[in-house]
């Protein structure tokens, strides 16, 4: 049984606490958050046993410290916890980008850097806050760890075991490969959803248009309801990889514009057939549904 500290008790931090409690892997959870209302909900839901009043108190007795704040907050939190981290405590995170988080850990953690295991659960939702937390959020989903050469293998094994106890499948990759892959399959789709909704919202007839929107619009834009703060931070942290993906997407759009301008039905059909086949094959392989 371990003692867990969660910094940022929202959808992801709250779900991890619930899952580890249910798996009987942790017997005490101390949380720290930014909003008093959210932390009161965390206590009511039994996500945390205790709400700490500062970072030093939150991590003082922890075996494992889980950072589940937006990535733009992680550096500041690391800087403030570094002097208080218990000597044997393992630190890990849920941040959706990994190169920036690893860079911040190198800057702020000193000796404790070897006990920091960067992680990213590929599970989530467009919902935020602990009220949306679920014990089975990670069941059957992937978690990517991006340990470095200096990372203590025992710390990696512990974090892997924690995620596996939540029912997740754990894989490892480098932070660079992680950020490139998720720019393509997660960050780009979120930006496209935000852009489409904004394009429609800025039209004078937006209300009328939205009243006609159906299942296609709902499916394409569900993730535009995601936390603006979280996505601002992800986009800023992964700017370069994301820009490359957006330029690739722009070429694909240009191809479709050209085909329409030339009334090139054959090119349109070929493009749609390839996309439809790829999407159907992907779904048939039983990839877990995830928002990230
Ligand atoms: P969330 O908004 O539900 O929870 C984040 C919590 O952190 C909030 O309760 C907020 O009040 C708190 N917080 C913010 N700054 C803080 C600070 N300085 N100190 C203490 N608490 C602070 O967000 P979430 O969806 O749980 O995301 C958390 C992390 O997990 C992010 O880094 C995100 O990139 C990552 N992530 C999210 C998803 C997803 O789909 N939502 C999936 C995988 C990873």
Short mmCIF file of C-alpha atoms and ligand atoms in Angstrom, two decimals:
data_model
loop_
_atom_site.label_atom_id
_atom_site.label_comp_id
_atom_site.label_asym_id
_atom_site.label_seq_id
_atom_site.Cartn_x
_atom_site.Cartn_y
_atom_site.Cartn_z
CA UNK A 1 0.00 0.00 0.00
CA UNK A 2 1.34 3.42 -0.96
CA UNK A 3 0.62 6.99 -0.03
CA UNK A 4 -0.26 9.10 -3.02
CA UNK A 5 -0.14 12.87 -3.45
CA UNK A 6 -2.12 14.37 -6.32
CA UNK A 7 -1.31 17.90 -7.41
CA UNK A 8 -4.22 19.04 -9.57
CA UNK A 9 -7.23 16.93 -8.61
CA UNK A 10 -9.24 17.16 -11.83
CA UNK A 11 -10.46 14.63 -14.38
CA UNK A 12 -7.12 12.83 -14.71
CA UNK A 13 -5.74 13.18 -11.16
CA UNK A 14 -9.11 12.29 -9.64
CA UNK A 15 -9.56 9.27 -11.91
CA UNK A 16 -6.10 7.93 -11.05
CA UNK A 17 -6.82 8.25 -7.33
CA UNK A 18 -10.18 6.46 -7.69
CA UNK A 19 -8.64 3.67 -9.80
CA UNK A 20 -5.71 3.09 -7.42
CA UNK A 21 -8.00 3.07 -4.40
CA UNK A 22 -10.26 0.52 -6.07
CA UNK A 23 -7.21 -1.62 -6.93
CA UNK A 24 -6.15 -1.37 -3.27
CA UNK A 25 -2.75 -0.05 -4.27
CA UNK A 26 -2.96 3.19 -2.28
CA UNK A 27 -4.32 3.64 1.22
CA UNK A 28 -3.94 7.37 1.63
CA UNK A 29 -4.47 10.12 -0.93
CA UNK A 30 -3.63 13.73 -0.22
CA UNK A 31 -4.69 16.30 -2.80
CA UNK A 32 -3.91 19.88 -3.62
CA UNK A 33 -5.88 21.99 -6.06
CA UNK A 34 -6.52 25.53 -7.13
CA UNK A 35 -10.25 25.75 -6.54
CA UNK A 36 -11.81 25.25 -3.10
CA UNK A 37 -15.11 24.08 -4.63
CA UNK A 38 -13.41 21.38 -6.70
CA UNK A 39 -11.42 20.16 -3.69
CA UNK A 40 -14.60 19.99 -1.57
CA UNK A 41 -16.10 17.80 -4.31
CA UNK A 42 -12.95 15.63 -4.25
CA UNK A 43 -13.42 15.06 -0.51
CA UNK A 44 -17.15 14.36 -0.90
CA UNK A 45 -16.51 11.85 -3.69
CA UNK A 46 -13.87 10.06 -1.60
CA UNK A 47 -11.18 10.82 -4.18
CA UNK A 48 -8.89 12.28 -1.51
CA UNK A 49 -8.61 11.66 2.23
CA UNK A 50 -7.20 15.07 2.92
CA UNK A 51 -6.92 18.43 1.18
CA UNK A 52 -3.49 19.95 1.77
CA UNK A 53 -3.08 23.66 2.21
CA UNK A 54 0.27 23.89 0.44
CA UNK A 55 2.63 21.86 -1.72
CA UNK A 56 5.04 20.98 1.11
CA UNK A 57 2.19 19.49 3.16
CA UNK A 58 0.72 17.71 0.12
CA UNK A 59 3.89 15.75 -0.67
CA UNK A 60 5.47 15.51 2.80
CA UNK A 61 4.52 11.86 3.39
CA UNK A 62 4.04 10.67 -0.18
CA UNK A 63 5.55 7.59 -1.76
CA UNK A 64 4.33 8.74 -5.17
CA UNK A 65 3.56 12.29 -6.30
CA UNK A 66 1.33 12.65 -9.37
CA UNK A 67 1.29 15.98 -11.20
CA UNK A 68 -2.02 16.38 -13.02
CA UNK A 69 -2.13 20.14 -13.59
CA UNK A 70 -2.18 21.76 -17.06
CA UNK A 71 1.29 21.55 -18.65
CA UNK A 72 1.81 25.31 -18.35
CA UNK A 73 1.69 24.91 -14.54
CA UNK A 74 4.04 21.93 -14.23
CA UNK A 75 7.36 23.85 -14.19
CA UNK A 76 6.23 26.16 -11.37
CA UNK A 77 4.92 23.23 -9.35
CA UNK A 78 8.17 21.28 -9.82
CA UNK A 79 10.22 24.26 -8.73
CA UNK A 80 8.17 24.61 -5.55
CA UNK A 81 8.06 20.92 -4.61
CA UNK A 82 11.73 20.10 -5.31
CA UNK A 83 13.00 21.23 -1.87
CA UNK A 84 10.26 19.25 -0.07
CA UNK A 85 10.25 15.94 -1.97
CA UNK A 86 10.78 13.02 0.42
CA UNK A 87 14.06 11.28 -0.41
CA UNK A 88 12.53 8.08 -1.77
CA UNK A 89 9.39 9.57 -3.32
CA UNK A 90 8.72 8.93 -7.00
CA UNK A 91 7.38 11.77 -9.11
CA UNK A 92 5.34 11.31 -12.26
CA UNK A 93 2.95 13.36 -14.37
CA UNK A 94 0.06 13.16 -16.82
CA UNK A 95 1.03 16.06 -19.08
CA UNK A 96 -0.04 15.76 -22.71
CA UNK A 97 3.35 17.00 -23.97
CA UNK A 98 6.64 15.51 -22.90
CA UNK A 99 9.70 17.42 -24.22
CA UNK A 100 8.75 20.60 -22.35
CA UNK A 101 7.88 18.70 -19.18
CA UNK A 102 11.19 16.82 -19.26
CA UNK A 103 13.02 20.13 -19.82
CA UNK A 104 11.28 21.67 -16.81
CA UNK A 105 12.10 18.62 -14.70
CA UNK A 106 15.79 18.89 -15.64
CA UNK A 107 15.78 22.56 -14.70
CA UNK A 108 13.99 22.25 -11.38
CA UNK A 109 14.33 18.79 -9.85
CA UNK A 110 18.08 18.48 -9.25
CA UNK A 111 18.94 15.08 -7.70
CA UNK A 112 15.28 14.04 -7.84
CA UNK A 113 15.30 14.10 -11.66
CA UNK A 114 16.26 10.40 -11.67
CA UNK A 115 13.05 9.63 -9.76
CA UNK A 116 10.84 11.55 -12.19
CA UNK A 117 9.00 9.30 -14.64
CA UNK A 118 7.33 11.36 -17.39
CA UNK A 119 3.97 9.91 -18.42
CA UNK A 120 0.87 10.54 -20.50
CA UNK A 121 -2.37 8.54 -20.21
CA UNK A 122 -4.06 8.30 -23.60
CA UNK A 123 -7.49 8.61 -22.08
CA UNK A 124 -9.63 11.51 -21.14
CA UNK A 125 -12.67 13.47 -22.09
CA UNK A 126 -13.81 16.92 -23.08
CA UNK A 127 -14.92 17.29 -19.44
CA UNK A 128 -12.82 18.91 -16.72
CA UNK A 129 -12.72 18.87 -12.96
CA UNK A 130 -12.92 16.13 -10.37
CA UNK A 131 -16.69 15.80 -10.83
CA UNK A 132 -15.97 14.05 -14.15
CA UNK A 133 -13.43 11.61 -12.62
CA UNK A 134 -14.13 7.87 -13.04
CA UNK A 135 -12.35 4.85 -11.58
CA UNK A 136 -12.44 3.05 -14.94
CA UNK A 137 -11.20 5.94 -17.12
CA UNK A 138 -7.91 4.18 -17.87
CA UNK A 139 -9.20 0.61 -18.22
CA UNK A 140 -8.07 -0.83 -21.57
CA UNK A 141 -6.38 2.45 -22.55
CA UNK A 142 -2.76 3.17 -23.33
CA UNK A 143 -0.33 5.05 -21.15
CA UNK A 144 2.94 6.27 -22.66
CA UNK A 145 5.98 6.68 -20.42
CA UNK A 146 9.00 8.60 -21.73
CA UNK A 147 11.83 7.76 -19.30
CA UNK A 148 15.32 9.15 -19.94
CA UNK A 149 18.72 7.45 -19.72
CA UNK A 150 19.08 8.86 -16.20
CA UNK A 151 15.67 7.67 -14.98
CA UNK A 152 15.82 5.09 -12.18
CA UNK A 153 14.51 1.77 -13.57
CA UNK A 154 12.82 0.97 -10.25
CA UNK A 155 10.88 4.24 -10.45
CA UNK A 156 9.79 3.36 -14.00
CA UNK A 157 8.72 -0.12 -12.84
CA UNK A 158 6.67 1.37 -9.99
CA UNK A 159 4.88 3.87 -12.24
CA UNK A 160 4.25 1.15 -14.83
CA UNK A 161 2.74 -1.08 -12.12
CA UNK A 162 0.48 1.75 -10.92
CA UNK A 163 -0.97 2.29 -14.39
CA UNK A 164 -1.34 -1.44 -14.94
CA UNK A 165 -3.27 -1.65 -11.67
CA UNK A 166 -5.70 0.86 -13.26
CA UNK A 167 -6.18 -1.56 -16.19
CA UNK A 168 -4.02 0.41 -18.64
CA UNK A 169 -1.49 -0.90 -21.17
CA UNK A 170 1.87 0.82 -20.79
CA UNK A 171 4.37 1.54 -23.54
CA UNK A 172 7.57 3.58 -23.67
CA UNK A 173 8.90 6.03 -26.24
CA UNK A 174 11.18 9.04 -26.38
CA UNK A 175 9.76 12.48 -25.53
CA UNK A 176 10.48 13.67 -29.08
CA UNK A 177 8.72 10.74 -30.73
CA UNK A 178 5.82 11.19 -28.29
CA UNK A 179 5.34 14.87 -29.12
CA UNK A 180 5.55 14.28 -32.87
CA UNK A 181 3.01 11.45 -32.76
CA UNK A 182 0.50 13.27 -30.56
CA UNK A 183 0.80 16.49 -32.57
CA UNK A 184 -0.57 14.45 -35.49
CA UNK A 185 -3.26 12.30 -33.87
CA UNK A 186 -4.41 14.47 -30.98
CA UNK A 187 -3.29 18.08 -30.99
CA UNK A 188 -4.11 18.73 -34.66
CA UNK A 189 -7.67 17.31 -34.41
CA UNK A 190 -8.37 19.46 -31.36
CA UNK A 191 -7.23 22.61 -33.19
CA UNK A 192 -9.36 21.73 -36.20
CA UNK A 193 -12.41 21.27 -33.97
CA UNK A 194 -11.81 24.62 -32.25
CA UNK A 195 -11.33 26.31 -35.64
CA UNK A 196 -14.49 24.89 -37.20
CA UNK A 197 -16.68 25.90 -34.25
CA UNK A 198 -15.18 29.39 -34.23
CA UNK A 199 -15.64 29.79 -37.96
CA UNK A 200 -19.35 29.06 -37.60
CA UNK A 201 -19.73 31.02 -34.34
CA UNK A 202 -18.38 34.19 -35.93
CA UNK A 203 -21.02 34.23 -38.66
CA UNK A 204 -24.09 36.45 -38.19
CA UNK A 205 -26.37 33.47 -38.85
CA UNK A 206 -24.53 31.22 -36.35
CA UNK A 207 -27.65 30.45 -34.29
CA UNK A 208 -29.62 29.34 -37.33
CA UNK A 209 -26.72 27.28 -38.66
CA UNK A 210 -26.17 25.52 -35.35
CA UNK A 211 -29.87 24.73 -35.10
CA UNK A 212 -29.42 22.58 -38.24
CA UNK A 213 -26.20 20.88 -37.06
CA UNK A 214 -26.54 17.13 -36.65
CA UNK A 215 -24.49 14.03 -35.89
CA UNK A 216 -21.57 14.88 -38.19
CA UNK A 217 -21.09 18.24 -36.51
CA UNK A 218 -21.49 16.65 -33.08
CA UNK A 219 -18.85 13.97 -33.77
CA UNK A 220 -16.37 16.33 -35.39
CA UNK A 221 -16.61 19.05 -32.74
CA UNK A 222 -17.12 17.17 -29.46
CA UNK A 223 -13.52 17.88 -28.46
CA UNK A 224 -14.00 21.63 -29.03
CA UNK A 225 -15.71 21.60 -25.62
CA UNK A 226 -12.37 20.66 -23.98
CA UNK A 227 -10.63 22.83 -21.39
CA UNK A 228 -9.33 26.00 -23.12
CA UNK A 229 -6.52 26.41 -20.57
CA UNK A 230 -5.30 22.86 -21.00
CA UNK A 231 -5.29 23.15 -24.80
CA UNK A 232 -3.62 26.56 -24.83
CA UNK A 233 -0.80 25.04 -22.79
CA UNK A 234 -0.51 21.92 -24.99
CA UNK A 235 -0.37 24.01 -28.19
CA UNK A 236 2.25 26.36 -26.80
CA UNK A 237 4.35 23.47 -25.50
CA UNK A 238 4.24 21.53 -28.78
CA UNK A 239 4.24 24.47 -31.21
CA UNK A 240 6.85 23.21 -33.65
CA UNK A 241 5.45 19.73 -34.18
CA UNK A 242 1.92 21.11 -34.31
CA UNK A 243 2.82 23.74 -36.92
CA UNK A 244 4.29 21.01 -39.14
CA UNK A 245 1.08 19.00 -38.87
CA UNK A 246 -1.10 22.05 -39.58
CA UNK A 247 0.91 22.81 -42.71
CA UNK A 248 0.43 19.19 -43.82
CA UNK A 249 -3.30 19.54 -43.24
CA UNK A 250 -3.35 22.82 -45.18
CA UNK A 251 -1.89 20.98 -48.22
CA UNK A 252 -4.59 18.34 -47.91
CA UNK A 253 -7.27 21.05 -47.80
CA UNK A 254 -5.67 22.74 -50.80
CA UNK A 255 -5.85 19.45 -52.69
CA UNK A 256 -9.61 19.29 -51.99
CA UNK A 257 -10.09 22.95 -52.96
CA UNK A 258 -8.27 22.33 -56.26
CA UNK A 259 -10.36 19.23 -56.97
CA UNK A 260 -13.59 21.14 -56.32
CA UNK A 261 -12.48 24.10 -58.43
CA UNK A 262 -11.68 21.75 -61.31
CA UNK A 263 -14.85 19.69 -60.73
CA UNK A 264 -12.48 16.72 -60.42
CA UNK A 265 -14.91 14.11 -59.09
CA UNK A 266 -12.46 11.22 -59.62
CA UNK A 267 -9.82 12.80 -57.33
CA UNK A 268 -12.42 13.50 -54.68
CA UNK A 269 -13.65 9.92 -54.81
CA UNK A 270 -10.12 8.48 -54.55
CA UNK A 271 -9.35 10.74 -51.57
CA UNK A 272 -12.58 9.82 -49.79
CA UNK A 273 -12.12 6.08 -50.48
CA UNK A 274 -8.63 6.10 -49.01
CA UNK A 275 -9.79 8.02 -45.92
CA UNK A 276 -12.84 5.80 -45.43
CA UNK A 277 -10.74 2.60 -45.75
CA UNK A 278 -8.14 3.89 -43.32
CA UNK A 279 -10.76 4.95 -40.77
CA UNK A 280 -12.65 1.64 -41.03
CA UNK A 281 -9.45 -0.42 -40.70
CA UNK A 282 -8.40 1.62 -37.66
CA UNK A 283 -11.79 1.11 -36.00
CA UNK A 284 -11.76 -2.61 -36.82
CA UNK A 285 -8.41 -3.06 -35.10
CA UNK A 286 -10.30 -2.16 -31.92
CA UNK A 287 -8.22 0.82 -30.96
CA UNK A 288 -9.52 2.11 -27.62
CA UNK A 289 -11.60 5.25 -27.93
CA UNK A 290 -9.69 8.09 -26.38
CA UNK A 291 -9.71 11.82 -26.52
CA UNK A 292 -6.04 12.35 -26.39
P1 LIG B 1 -8.65 19.33 -15.18
O1 LIG B 1 -8.88 20.76 -15.52
O2 LIG B 1 -9.82 18.43 -15.03
O3 LIG B 1 -7.78 19.23 -13.84
C1 LIG B 1 -6.65 20.00 -13.59
C2 LIG B 1 -6.74 20.46 -12.13
O4 LIG B 1 -5.53 21.11 -11.78
C3 LIG B 1 -7.87 21.46 -11.89
O5 LIG B 1 -8.67 20.99 -10.85
C4 LIG B 1 -7.13 22.75 -11.52
O6 LIG B 1 -7.83 23.52 -10.58
C5 LIG B 1 -5.84 22.20 -10.94
N1 LIG B 1 -4.72 23.14 -11.02
C6 LIG B 1 -4.36 23.94 -12.02
N2 LIG B 1 -3.24 24.61 -11.73
C7 LIG B 1 -2.87 24.20 -10.48
C8 LIG B 1 -1.80 24.52 -9.63
N3 LIG B 1 -0.87 25.41 -9.98
N4 LIG B 1 -1.74 23.90 -8.43
C9 LIG B 1 -2.67 22.99 -8.05
N5 LIG B 1 -3.72 22.64 -8.83
C10 LIG B 1 -3.80 23.25 -10.02
O7 LIG B 1 -7.63 18.81 -16.28
P2 LIG B 1 -7.30 17.29 -16.67
O8 LIG B 1 -8.10 16.94 -17.87
O9 LIG B 1 -7.38 16.43 -15.45
O10 LIG B 1 -5.79 17.43 -17.17
C11 LIG B 1 -4.70 17.36 -16.26
C12 LIG B 1 -3.42 17.05 -17.00
O11 LIG B 1 -3.58 15.82 -17.69
C13 LIG B 1 -3.01 18.08 -18.05
O12 LIG B 1 -1.62 18.24 -18.01
C14 LIG B 1 -3.43 17.46 -19.36
O13 LIG B 1 -2.57 17.89 -20.40
C15 LIG B 1 -3.28 15.98 -19.06
N6 LIG B 1 -4.17 15.08 -19.81
C16 LIG B 1 -5.48 15.41 -20.01
C17 LIG B 1 -6.31 14.53 -20.72
C18 LIG B 1 -7.76 14.87 -21.02
O14 LIG B 1 -8.33 14.35 -21.97
N7 LIG B 1 -8.42 15.70 -20.25
C19 LIG B 1 -5.79 13.30 -21.14
C20 LIG B 1 -4.46 12.99 -20.87
C21 LIG B 1 -3.65 13.88 -20.19
#
